[in-house]
mmCIF file of C-alpha atoms in Angstrom:
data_model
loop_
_atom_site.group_PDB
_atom_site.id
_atom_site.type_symbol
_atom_site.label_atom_id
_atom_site.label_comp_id
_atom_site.label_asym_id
_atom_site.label_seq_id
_atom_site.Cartn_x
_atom_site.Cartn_y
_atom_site.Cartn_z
ATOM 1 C CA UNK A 1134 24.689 11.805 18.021
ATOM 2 C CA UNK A 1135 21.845 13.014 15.838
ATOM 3 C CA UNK A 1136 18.657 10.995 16.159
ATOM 4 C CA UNK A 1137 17.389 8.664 12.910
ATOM 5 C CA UNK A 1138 13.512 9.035 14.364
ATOM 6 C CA UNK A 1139 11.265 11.641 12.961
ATOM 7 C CA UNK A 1140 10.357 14.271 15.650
ATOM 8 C CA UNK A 1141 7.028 13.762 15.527
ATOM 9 C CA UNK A 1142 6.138 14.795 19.105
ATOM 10 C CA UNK A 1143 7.915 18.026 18.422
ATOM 11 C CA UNK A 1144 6.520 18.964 14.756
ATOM 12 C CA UNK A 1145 3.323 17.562 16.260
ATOM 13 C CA UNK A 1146 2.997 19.364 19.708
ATOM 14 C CA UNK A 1147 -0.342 21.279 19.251
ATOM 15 C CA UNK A 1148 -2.246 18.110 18.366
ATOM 16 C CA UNK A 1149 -0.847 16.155 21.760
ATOM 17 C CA UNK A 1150 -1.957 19.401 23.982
ATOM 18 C CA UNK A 1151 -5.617 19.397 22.277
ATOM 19 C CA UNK A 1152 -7.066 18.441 25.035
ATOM 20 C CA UNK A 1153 -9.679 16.822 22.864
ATOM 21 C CA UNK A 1154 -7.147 14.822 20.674
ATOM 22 C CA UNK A 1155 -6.217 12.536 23.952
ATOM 23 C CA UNK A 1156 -10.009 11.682 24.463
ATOM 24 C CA UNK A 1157 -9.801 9.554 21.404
ATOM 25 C CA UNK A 1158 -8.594 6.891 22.860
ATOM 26 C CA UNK A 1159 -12.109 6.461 24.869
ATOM 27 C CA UNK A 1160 -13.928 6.003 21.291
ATOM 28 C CA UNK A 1161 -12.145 2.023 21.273
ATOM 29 C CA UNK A 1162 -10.559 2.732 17.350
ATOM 30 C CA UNK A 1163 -8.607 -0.441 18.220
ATOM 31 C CA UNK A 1164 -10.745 -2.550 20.909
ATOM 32 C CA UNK A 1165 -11.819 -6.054 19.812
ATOM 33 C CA UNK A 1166 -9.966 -6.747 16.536
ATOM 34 C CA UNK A 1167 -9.666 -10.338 15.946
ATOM 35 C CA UNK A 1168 -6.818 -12.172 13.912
ATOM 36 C CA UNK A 1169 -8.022 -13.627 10.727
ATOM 37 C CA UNK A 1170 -5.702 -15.370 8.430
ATOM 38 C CA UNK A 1171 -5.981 -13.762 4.573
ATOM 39 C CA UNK A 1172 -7.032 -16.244 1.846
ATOM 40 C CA UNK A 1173 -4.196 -18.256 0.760
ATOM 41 C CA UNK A 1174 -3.408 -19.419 -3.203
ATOM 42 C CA UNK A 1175 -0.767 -21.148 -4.585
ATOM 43 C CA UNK A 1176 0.608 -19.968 -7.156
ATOM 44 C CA UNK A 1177 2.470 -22.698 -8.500
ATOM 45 C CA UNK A 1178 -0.692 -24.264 -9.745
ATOM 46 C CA UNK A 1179 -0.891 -21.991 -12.446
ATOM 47 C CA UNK A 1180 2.039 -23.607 -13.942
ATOM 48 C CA UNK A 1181 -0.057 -27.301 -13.814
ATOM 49 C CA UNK A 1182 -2.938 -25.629 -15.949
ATOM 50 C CA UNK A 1183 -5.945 -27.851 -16.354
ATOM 51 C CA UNK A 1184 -8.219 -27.949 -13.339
ATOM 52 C CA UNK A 1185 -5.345 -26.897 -11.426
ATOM 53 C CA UNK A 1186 -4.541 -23.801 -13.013
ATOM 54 C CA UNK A 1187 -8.498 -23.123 -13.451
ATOM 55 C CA UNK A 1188 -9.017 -23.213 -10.114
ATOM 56 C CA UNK A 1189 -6.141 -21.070 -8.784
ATOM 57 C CA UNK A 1190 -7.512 -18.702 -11.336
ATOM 58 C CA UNK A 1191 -11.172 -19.168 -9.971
ATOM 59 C CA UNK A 1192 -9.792 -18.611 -6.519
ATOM 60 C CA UNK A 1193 -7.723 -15.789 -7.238
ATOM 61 C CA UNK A 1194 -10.912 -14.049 -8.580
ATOM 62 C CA UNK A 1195 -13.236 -15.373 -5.758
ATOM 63 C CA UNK A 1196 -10.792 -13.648 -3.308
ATOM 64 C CA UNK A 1197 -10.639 -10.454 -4.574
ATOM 65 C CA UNK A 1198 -14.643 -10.188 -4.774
ATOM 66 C CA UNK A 1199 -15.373 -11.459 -1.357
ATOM 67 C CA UNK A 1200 -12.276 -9.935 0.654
ATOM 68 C CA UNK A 1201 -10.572 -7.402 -2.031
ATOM 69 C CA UNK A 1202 -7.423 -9.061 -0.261
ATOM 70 C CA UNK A 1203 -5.528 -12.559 -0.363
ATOM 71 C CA UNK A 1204 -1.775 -13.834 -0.010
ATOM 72 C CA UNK A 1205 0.321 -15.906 -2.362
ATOM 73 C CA UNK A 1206 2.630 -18.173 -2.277
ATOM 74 C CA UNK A 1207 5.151 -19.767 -4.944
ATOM 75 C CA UNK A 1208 4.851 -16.640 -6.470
ATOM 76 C CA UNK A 1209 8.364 -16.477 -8.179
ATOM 77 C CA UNK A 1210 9.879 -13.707 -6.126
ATOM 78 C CA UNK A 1211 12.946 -14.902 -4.137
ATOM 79 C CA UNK A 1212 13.359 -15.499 -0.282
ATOM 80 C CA UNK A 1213 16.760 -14.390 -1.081
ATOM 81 C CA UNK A 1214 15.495 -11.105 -2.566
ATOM 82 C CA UNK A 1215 12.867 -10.444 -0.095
ATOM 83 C CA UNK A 1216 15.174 -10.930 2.466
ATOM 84 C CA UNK A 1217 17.846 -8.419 1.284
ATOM 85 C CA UNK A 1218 14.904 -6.064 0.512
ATOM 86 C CA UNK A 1219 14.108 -5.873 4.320
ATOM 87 C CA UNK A 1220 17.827 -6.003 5.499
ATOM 88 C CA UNK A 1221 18.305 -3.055 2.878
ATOM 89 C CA UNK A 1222 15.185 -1.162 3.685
ATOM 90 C CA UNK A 1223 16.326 -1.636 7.539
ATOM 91 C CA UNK A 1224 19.555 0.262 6.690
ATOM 92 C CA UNK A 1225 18.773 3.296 4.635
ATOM 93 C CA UNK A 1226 15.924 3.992 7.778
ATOM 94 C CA UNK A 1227 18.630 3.439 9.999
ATOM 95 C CA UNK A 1228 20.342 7.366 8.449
ATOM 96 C CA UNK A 1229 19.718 10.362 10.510
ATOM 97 C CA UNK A 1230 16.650 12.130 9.945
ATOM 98 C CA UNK A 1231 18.644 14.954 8.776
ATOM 99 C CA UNK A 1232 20.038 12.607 5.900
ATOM 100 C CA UNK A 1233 16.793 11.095 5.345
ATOM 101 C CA UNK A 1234 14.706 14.501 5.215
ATOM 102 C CA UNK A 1235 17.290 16.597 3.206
ATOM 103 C CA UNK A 1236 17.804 13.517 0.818
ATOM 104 C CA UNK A 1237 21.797 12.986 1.457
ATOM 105 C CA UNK A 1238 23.787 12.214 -1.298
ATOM 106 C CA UNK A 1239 24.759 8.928 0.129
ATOM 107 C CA UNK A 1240 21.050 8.229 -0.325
ATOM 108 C CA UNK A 1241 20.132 9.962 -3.780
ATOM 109 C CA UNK A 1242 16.467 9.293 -4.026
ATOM 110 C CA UNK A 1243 15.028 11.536 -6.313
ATOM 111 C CA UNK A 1244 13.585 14.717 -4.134
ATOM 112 C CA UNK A 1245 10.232 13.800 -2.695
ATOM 113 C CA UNK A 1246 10.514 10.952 -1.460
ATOM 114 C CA UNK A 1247 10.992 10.631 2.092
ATOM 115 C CA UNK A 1248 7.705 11.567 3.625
ATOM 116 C CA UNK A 1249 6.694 11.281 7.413
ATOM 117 C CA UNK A 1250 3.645 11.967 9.551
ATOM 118 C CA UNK A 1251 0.910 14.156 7.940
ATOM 119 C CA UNK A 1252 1.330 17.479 6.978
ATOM 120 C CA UNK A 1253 -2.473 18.162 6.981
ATOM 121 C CA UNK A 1254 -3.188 16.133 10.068
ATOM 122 C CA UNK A 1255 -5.968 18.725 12.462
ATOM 123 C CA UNK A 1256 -6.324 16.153 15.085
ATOM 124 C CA UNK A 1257 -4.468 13.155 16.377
ATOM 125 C CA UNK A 1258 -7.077 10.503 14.468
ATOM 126 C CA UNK A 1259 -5.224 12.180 11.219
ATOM 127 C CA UNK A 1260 -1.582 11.648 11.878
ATOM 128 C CA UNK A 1261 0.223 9.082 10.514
ATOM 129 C CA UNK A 1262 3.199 7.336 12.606
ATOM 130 C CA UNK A 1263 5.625 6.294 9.960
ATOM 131 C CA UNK A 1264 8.191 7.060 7.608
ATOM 132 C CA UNK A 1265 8.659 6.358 4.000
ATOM 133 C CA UNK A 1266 10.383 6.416 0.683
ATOM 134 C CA UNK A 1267 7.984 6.920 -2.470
ATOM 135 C CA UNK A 1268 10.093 5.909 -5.300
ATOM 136 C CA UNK A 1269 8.848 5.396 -9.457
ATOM 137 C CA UNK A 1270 10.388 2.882 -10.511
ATOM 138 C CA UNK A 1271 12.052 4.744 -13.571
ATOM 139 C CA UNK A 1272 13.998 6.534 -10.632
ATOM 140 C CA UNK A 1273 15.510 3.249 -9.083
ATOM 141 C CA UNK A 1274 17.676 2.667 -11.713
ATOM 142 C CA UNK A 1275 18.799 6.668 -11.661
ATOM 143 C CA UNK A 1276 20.201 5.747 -7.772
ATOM 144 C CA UNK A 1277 23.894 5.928 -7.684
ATOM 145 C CA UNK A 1278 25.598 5.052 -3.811
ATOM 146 C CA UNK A 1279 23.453 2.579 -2.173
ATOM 147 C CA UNK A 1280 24.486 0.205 -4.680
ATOM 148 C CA UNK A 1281 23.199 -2.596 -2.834
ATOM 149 C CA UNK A 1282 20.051 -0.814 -1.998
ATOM 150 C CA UNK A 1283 19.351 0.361 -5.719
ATOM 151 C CA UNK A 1284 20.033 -3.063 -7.345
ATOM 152 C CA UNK A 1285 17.904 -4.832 -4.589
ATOM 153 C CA UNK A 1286 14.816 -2.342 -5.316
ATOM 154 C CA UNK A 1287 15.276 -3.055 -9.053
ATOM 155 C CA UNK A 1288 15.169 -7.000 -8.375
ATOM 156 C CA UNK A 1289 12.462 -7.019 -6.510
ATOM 157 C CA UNK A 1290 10.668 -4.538 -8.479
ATOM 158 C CA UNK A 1291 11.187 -6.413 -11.732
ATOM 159 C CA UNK A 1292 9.719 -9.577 -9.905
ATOM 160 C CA UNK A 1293 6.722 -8.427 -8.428
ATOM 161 C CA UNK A 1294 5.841 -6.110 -12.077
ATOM 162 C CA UNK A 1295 5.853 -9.476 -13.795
ATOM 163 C CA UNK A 1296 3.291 -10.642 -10.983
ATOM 164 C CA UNK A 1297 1.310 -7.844 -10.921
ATOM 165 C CA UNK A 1298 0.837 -8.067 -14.834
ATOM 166 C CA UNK A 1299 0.210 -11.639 -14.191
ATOM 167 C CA UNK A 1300 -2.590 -11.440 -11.645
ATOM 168 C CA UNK A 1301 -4.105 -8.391 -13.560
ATOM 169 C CA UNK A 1302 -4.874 -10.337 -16.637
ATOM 170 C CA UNK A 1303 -6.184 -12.974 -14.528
ATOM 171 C CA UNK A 1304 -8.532 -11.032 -12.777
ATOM 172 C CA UNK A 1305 -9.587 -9.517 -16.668
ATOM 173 C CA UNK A 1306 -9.563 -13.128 -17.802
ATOM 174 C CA UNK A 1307 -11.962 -13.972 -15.058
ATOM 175 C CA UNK A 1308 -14.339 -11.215 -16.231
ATOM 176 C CA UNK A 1309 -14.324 -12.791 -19.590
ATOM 177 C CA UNK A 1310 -11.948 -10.434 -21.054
ATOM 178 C CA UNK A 1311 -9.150 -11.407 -22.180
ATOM 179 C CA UNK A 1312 -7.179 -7.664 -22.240
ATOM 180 C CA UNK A 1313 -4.090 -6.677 -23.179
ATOM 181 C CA UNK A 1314 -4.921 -3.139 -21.599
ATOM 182 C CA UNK A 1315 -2.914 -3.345 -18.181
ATOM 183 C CA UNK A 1316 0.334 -4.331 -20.603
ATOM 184 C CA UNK A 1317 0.085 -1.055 -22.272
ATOM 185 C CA UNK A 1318 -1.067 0.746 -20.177
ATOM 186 C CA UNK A 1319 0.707 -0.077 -16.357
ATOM 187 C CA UNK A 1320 4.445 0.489 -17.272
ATOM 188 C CA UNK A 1321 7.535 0.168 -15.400
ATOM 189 C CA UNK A 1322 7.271 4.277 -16.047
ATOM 190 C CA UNK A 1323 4.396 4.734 -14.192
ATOM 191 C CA UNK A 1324 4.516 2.260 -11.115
ATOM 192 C CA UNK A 1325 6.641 2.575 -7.922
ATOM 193 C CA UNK A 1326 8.078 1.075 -5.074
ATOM 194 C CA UNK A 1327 6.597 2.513 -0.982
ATOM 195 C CA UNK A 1328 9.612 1.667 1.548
ATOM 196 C CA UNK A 1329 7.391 2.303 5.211
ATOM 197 C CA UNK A 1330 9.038 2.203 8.308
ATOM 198 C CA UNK A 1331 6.145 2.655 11.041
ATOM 199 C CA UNK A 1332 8.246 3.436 14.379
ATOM 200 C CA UNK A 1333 7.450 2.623 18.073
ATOM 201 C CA UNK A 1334 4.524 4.624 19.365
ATOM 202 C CA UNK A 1335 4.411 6.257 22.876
ATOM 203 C CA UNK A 1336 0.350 6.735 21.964
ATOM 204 C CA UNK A 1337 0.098 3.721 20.054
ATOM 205 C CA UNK A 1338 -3.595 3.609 21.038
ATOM 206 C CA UNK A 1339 -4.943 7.008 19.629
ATOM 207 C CA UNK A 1340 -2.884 7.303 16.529
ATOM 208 C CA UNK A 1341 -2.507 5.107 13.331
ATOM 209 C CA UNK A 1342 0.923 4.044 11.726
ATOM 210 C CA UNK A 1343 -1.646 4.483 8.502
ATOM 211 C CA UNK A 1344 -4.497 6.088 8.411
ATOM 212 C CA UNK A 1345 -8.010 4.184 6.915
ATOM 213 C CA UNK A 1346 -7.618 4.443 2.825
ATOM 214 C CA UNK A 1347 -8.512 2.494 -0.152
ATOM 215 C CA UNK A 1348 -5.077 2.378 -2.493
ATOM 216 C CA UNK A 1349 -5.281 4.536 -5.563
ATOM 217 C CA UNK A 1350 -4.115 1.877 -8.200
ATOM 218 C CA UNK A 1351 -5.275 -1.504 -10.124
ATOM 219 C CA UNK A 1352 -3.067 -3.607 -7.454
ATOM 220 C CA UNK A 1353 -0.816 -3.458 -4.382
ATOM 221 C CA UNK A 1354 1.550 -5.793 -4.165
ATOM 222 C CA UNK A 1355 2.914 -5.788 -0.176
ATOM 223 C CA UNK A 1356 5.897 -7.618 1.566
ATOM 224 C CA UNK A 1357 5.791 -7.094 5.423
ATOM 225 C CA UNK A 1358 7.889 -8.742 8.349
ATOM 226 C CA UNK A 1359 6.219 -10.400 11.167
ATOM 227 C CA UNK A 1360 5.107 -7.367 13.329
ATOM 228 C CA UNK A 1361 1.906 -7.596 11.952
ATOM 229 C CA UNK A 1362 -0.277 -3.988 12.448
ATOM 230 C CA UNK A 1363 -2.071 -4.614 8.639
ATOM 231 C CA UNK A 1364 -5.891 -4.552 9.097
ATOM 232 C CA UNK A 1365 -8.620 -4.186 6.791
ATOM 233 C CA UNK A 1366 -12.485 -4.145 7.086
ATOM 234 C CA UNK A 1367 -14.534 -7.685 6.491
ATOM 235 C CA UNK A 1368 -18.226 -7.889 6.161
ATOM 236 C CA UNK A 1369 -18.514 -4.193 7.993
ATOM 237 C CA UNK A 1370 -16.027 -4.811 11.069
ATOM 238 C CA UNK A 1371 -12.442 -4.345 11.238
ATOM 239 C CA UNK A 1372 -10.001 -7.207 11.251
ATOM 240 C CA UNK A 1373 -6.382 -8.044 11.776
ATOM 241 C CA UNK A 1374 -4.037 -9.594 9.340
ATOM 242 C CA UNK A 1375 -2.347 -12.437 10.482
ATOM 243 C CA UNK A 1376 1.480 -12.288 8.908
ATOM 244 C CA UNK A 1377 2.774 -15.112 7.030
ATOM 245 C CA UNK A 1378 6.462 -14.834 6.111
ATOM 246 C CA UNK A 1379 6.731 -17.037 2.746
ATOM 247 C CA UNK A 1380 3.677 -15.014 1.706
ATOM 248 C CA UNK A 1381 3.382 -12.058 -0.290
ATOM 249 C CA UNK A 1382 -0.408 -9.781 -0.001
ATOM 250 C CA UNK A 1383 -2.157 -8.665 -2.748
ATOM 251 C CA UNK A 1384 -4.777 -6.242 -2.600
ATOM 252 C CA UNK A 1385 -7.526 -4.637 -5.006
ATOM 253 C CA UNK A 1386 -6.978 -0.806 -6.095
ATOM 254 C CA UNK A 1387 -9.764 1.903 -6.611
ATOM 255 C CA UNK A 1388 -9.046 1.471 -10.711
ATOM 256 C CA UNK A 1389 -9.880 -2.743 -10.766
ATOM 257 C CA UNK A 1390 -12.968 -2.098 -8.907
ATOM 258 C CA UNK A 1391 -14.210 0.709 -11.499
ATOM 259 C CA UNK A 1392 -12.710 -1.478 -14.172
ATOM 260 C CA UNK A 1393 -14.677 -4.254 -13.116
ATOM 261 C CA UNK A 1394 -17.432 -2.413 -12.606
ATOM 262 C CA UNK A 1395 -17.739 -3.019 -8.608
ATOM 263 C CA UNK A 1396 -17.317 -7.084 -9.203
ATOM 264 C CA UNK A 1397 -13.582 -6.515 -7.300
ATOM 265 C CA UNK A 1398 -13.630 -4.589 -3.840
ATOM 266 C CA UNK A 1399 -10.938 -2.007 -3.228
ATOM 267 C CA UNK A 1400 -11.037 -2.200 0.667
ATOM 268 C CA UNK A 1401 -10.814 0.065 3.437
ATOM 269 C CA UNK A 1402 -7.617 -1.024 5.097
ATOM 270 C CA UNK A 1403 -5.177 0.531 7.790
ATOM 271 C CA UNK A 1404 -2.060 0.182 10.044
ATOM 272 C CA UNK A 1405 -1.974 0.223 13.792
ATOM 273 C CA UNK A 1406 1.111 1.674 15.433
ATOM 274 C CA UNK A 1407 3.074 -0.689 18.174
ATOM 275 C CA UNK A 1408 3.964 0.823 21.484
ATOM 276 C CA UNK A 1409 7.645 -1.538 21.660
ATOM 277 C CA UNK A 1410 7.739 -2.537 18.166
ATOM 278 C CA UNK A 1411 8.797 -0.562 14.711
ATOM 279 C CA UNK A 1412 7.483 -2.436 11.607
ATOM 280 C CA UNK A 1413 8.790 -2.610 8.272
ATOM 281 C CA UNK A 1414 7.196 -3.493 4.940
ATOM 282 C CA UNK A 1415 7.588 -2.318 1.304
ATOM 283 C CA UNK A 1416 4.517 -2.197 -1.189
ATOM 284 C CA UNK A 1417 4.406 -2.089 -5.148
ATOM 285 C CA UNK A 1418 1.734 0.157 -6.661
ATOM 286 C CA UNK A 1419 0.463 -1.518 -10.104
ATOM 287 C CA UNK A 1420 -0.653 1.823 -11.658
ATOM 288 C CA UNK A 1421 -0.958 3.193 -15.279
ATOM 289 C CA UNK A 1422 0.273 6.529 -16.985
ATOM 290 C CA UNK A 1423 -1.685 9.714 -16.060
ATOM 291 C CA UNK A 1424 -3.808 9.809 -19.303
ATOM 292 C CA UNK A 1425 -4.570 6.591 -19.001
ATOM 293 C CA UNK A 1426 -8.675 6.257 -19.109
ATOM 294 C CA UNK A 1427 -10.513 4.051 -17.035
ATOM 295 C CA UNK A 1428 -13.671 3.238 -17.597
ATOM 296 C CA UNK A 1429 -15.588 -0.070 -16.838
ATOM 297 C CA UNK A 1430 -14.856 -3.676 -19.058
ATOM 298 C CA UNK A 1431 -19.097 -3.658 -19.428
ATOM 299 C CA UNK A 1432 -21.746 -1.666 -20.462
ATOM 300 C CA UNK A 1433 -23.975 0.052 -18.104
ATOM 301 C CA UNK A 1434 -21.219 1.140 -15.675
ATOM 302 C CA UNK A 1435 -22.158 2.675 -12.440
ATOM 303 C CA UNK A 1436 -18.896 5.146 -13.215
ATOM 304 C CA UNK A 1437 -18.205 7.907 -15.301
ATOM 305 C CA UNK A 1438 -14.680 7.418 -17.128
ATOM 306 C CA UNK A 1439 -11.929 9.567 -15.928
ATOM 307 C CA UNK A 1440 -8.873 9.646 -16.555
ATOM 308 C CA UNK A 1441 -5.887 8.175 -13.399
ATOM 309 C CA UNK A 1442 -5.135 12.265 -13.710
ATOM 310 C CA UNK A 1443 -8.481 13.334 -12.665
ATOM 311 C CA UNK A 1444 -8.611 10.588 -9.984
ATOM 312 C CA UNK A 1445 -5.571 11.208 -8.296
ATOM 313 C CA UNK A 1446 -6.772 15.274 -8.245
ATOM 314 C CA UNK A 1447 -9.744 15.076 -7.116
ATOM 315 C CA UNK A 1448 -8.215 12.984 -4.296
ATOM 316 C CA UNK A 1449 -5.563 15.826 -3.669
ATOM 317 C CA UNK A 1450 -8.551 17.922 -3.280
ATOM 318 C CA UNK A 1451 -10.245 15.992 -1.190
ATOM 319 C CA UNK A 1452 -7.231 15.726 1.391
ATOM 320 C CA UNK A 1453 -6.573 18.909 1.315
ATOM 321 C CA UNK A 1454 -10.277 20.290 1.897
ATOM 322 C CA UNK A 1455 -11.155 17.477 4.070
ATOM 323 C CA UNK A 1456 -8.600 16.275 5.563
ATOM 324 C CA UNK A 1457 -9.632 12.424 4.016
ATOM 325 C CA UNK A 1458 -9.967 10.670 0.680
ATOM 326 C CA UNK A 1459 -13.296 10.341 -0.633
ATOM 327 C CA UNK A 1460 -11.978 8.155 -3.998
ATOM 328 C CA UNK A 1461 -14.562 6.518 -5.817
ATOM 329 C CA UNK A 1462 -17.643 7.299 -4.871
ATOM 330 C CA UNK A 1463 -17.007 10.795 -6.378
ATOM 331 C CA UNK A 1464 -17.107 9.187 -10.069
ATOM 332 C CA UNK A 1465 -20.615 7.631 -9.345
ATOM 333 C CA UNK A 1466 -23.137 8.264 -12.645
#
């Protein structure tokens, strides 16, 4: 019976015999992490307005300045949907690798979008233990087969846009601009959907399901089960997310922090592999068209404009040349 798991020990082999790879676990990357529970906002409050509303807004705002991260609830995406998003997600991973890798027809994903591992990893620190679909969200509705899968994506994708667009023009609001910039400019065209499956882990203590990044977008929308792995860095030390299941997390991109001119954090986050345990979760990337300029909602910005193009490049390059992202601090003045 052909195996559903990437090979990663196999594709991988020269970077478990570096002898110097296996010393990494001696450096601690995951000693002493403590479990903090994410900021939590009700959502529904917004729907009270008055000093309700005002001060879900205040908090929303608050949150992404001090932690760059926070969890909702009431946030008008189903249980129902979530949970069929999971049970869905669970099934399509479930494929052989040979289906998943050489995009079956059962699956039709548009080509590209299963990824695994990393194809530029030079040492064990750089290799990423998971699988995933990367799919726009112009291509969902293209998916013929998985007709369960397809129309599940789309609902849950249609939900957590109107969120997104929600919680962006709060944040703007907060700034004292009221903008109708992330409505023209972050269309269903240029966001997508990121189904991760992060697998068990033989090594789970020298590798990372995800390695340390900042996300490339305005907003991340994620849904995760309760494996919990999620951690992100708090006042300079690394922390664990602890998972709540009737909340959705929201995190800052590299484009709101320009945007706001460094008033929201886009921080350094990660995911630890399990040794027992595979993980599932599925993200939404709020993110505008290619030309789309960014450049700060004040004067005297610390940032040059560029365009998302030139951003997501000169990440590419970075990668590539360095094995890392370098991200914003490249478009310092």
């Amino acid at each position: 019976m052909e195996k559903s798991e990437p090979p990663f020990q196999e594709f991988y082999k020269n970077l478990f015999t570096n002898h110097e790879a296996w010393k990494e676990k001696e450096n601690g990357i995951f000693d002493n992490v403590e479990e903090w529970e994410l900021p939590l906002i009700d959502l529904s409050r917004l729907h009270h307005g008055g000093w309700q509303g005002a001060d879900c807004k205040r908090e929303i705002a608050e949150a992404s300045q001090k932690w760059g991260f926070f969890q909702v609830i009431n946030h008008g995406v189903s249980s129902d949907i979530l949970e069929k998003m999971q049970c869905e997600q669970m099934k399509v991973f479930r494929k052989t690798f040979y289906e998943k890798a050489k995009n079956h027809r059962e699956l039709n994903f548009p080509m590209g979008s299963y990824r695994w591992g990393t194809p530029s990893a030079t040492c064990l620190k750089q290799l990423a233990w998971s699988e995933a679909f990367h799919v726009p969200l112009t291509d969902i509705s293209n998916m013929g087969g998985f007709t369960s899968l397809s129309t599940t994506m789309e609902q849950f994708a249609t939900m957590v846009s109107k969120l997104a667009e929600n919680l962006a023009e709060i944040l703007a609001e907060q700034l004292g601009h009221k903008s109708d910039f992330f409505k023209q400019n972050c269309l269903p065209s240029t966001c997508y959907l990121r189904m991760n499956r992060y697998p068990p882990c033989p090594i789970s203590s020298q590798v990372f399901g995800l390695m340390p990044h900042t996300d490339s977008d305005f907003l991340t929308i994620l849904h995760q089960d309760q494996i919990g792995g999620l951690q992100l860095v708090k006042d300079g030390k690394w922390i664990a997310v602890k998972p709540n299941k009737d909340a959705l997390i929201i995190n800052i991109g590299d484009l709101f922090q320009a945007w706001s001119n460094d008033v929201y954090k886009s921080v350094e986050h990660r995911v630890v592999a399990h040794k027992d345990s595979e993980r599932f979760s599925t993200a939404y990337f709020f993110c505008p068209s290619y030309d789309t300029v960014i450049q700060s909602c004040v004067e005297n910005s610390i940032y040059k404009r560029f365009s998302f193009r030139e951003f997501r490049q000169q990440v590419q390059d970075d990668v590539k040349r360095l094995g890392y992202k370098i991200g914003l601090p490249r478009f310092i003045i």
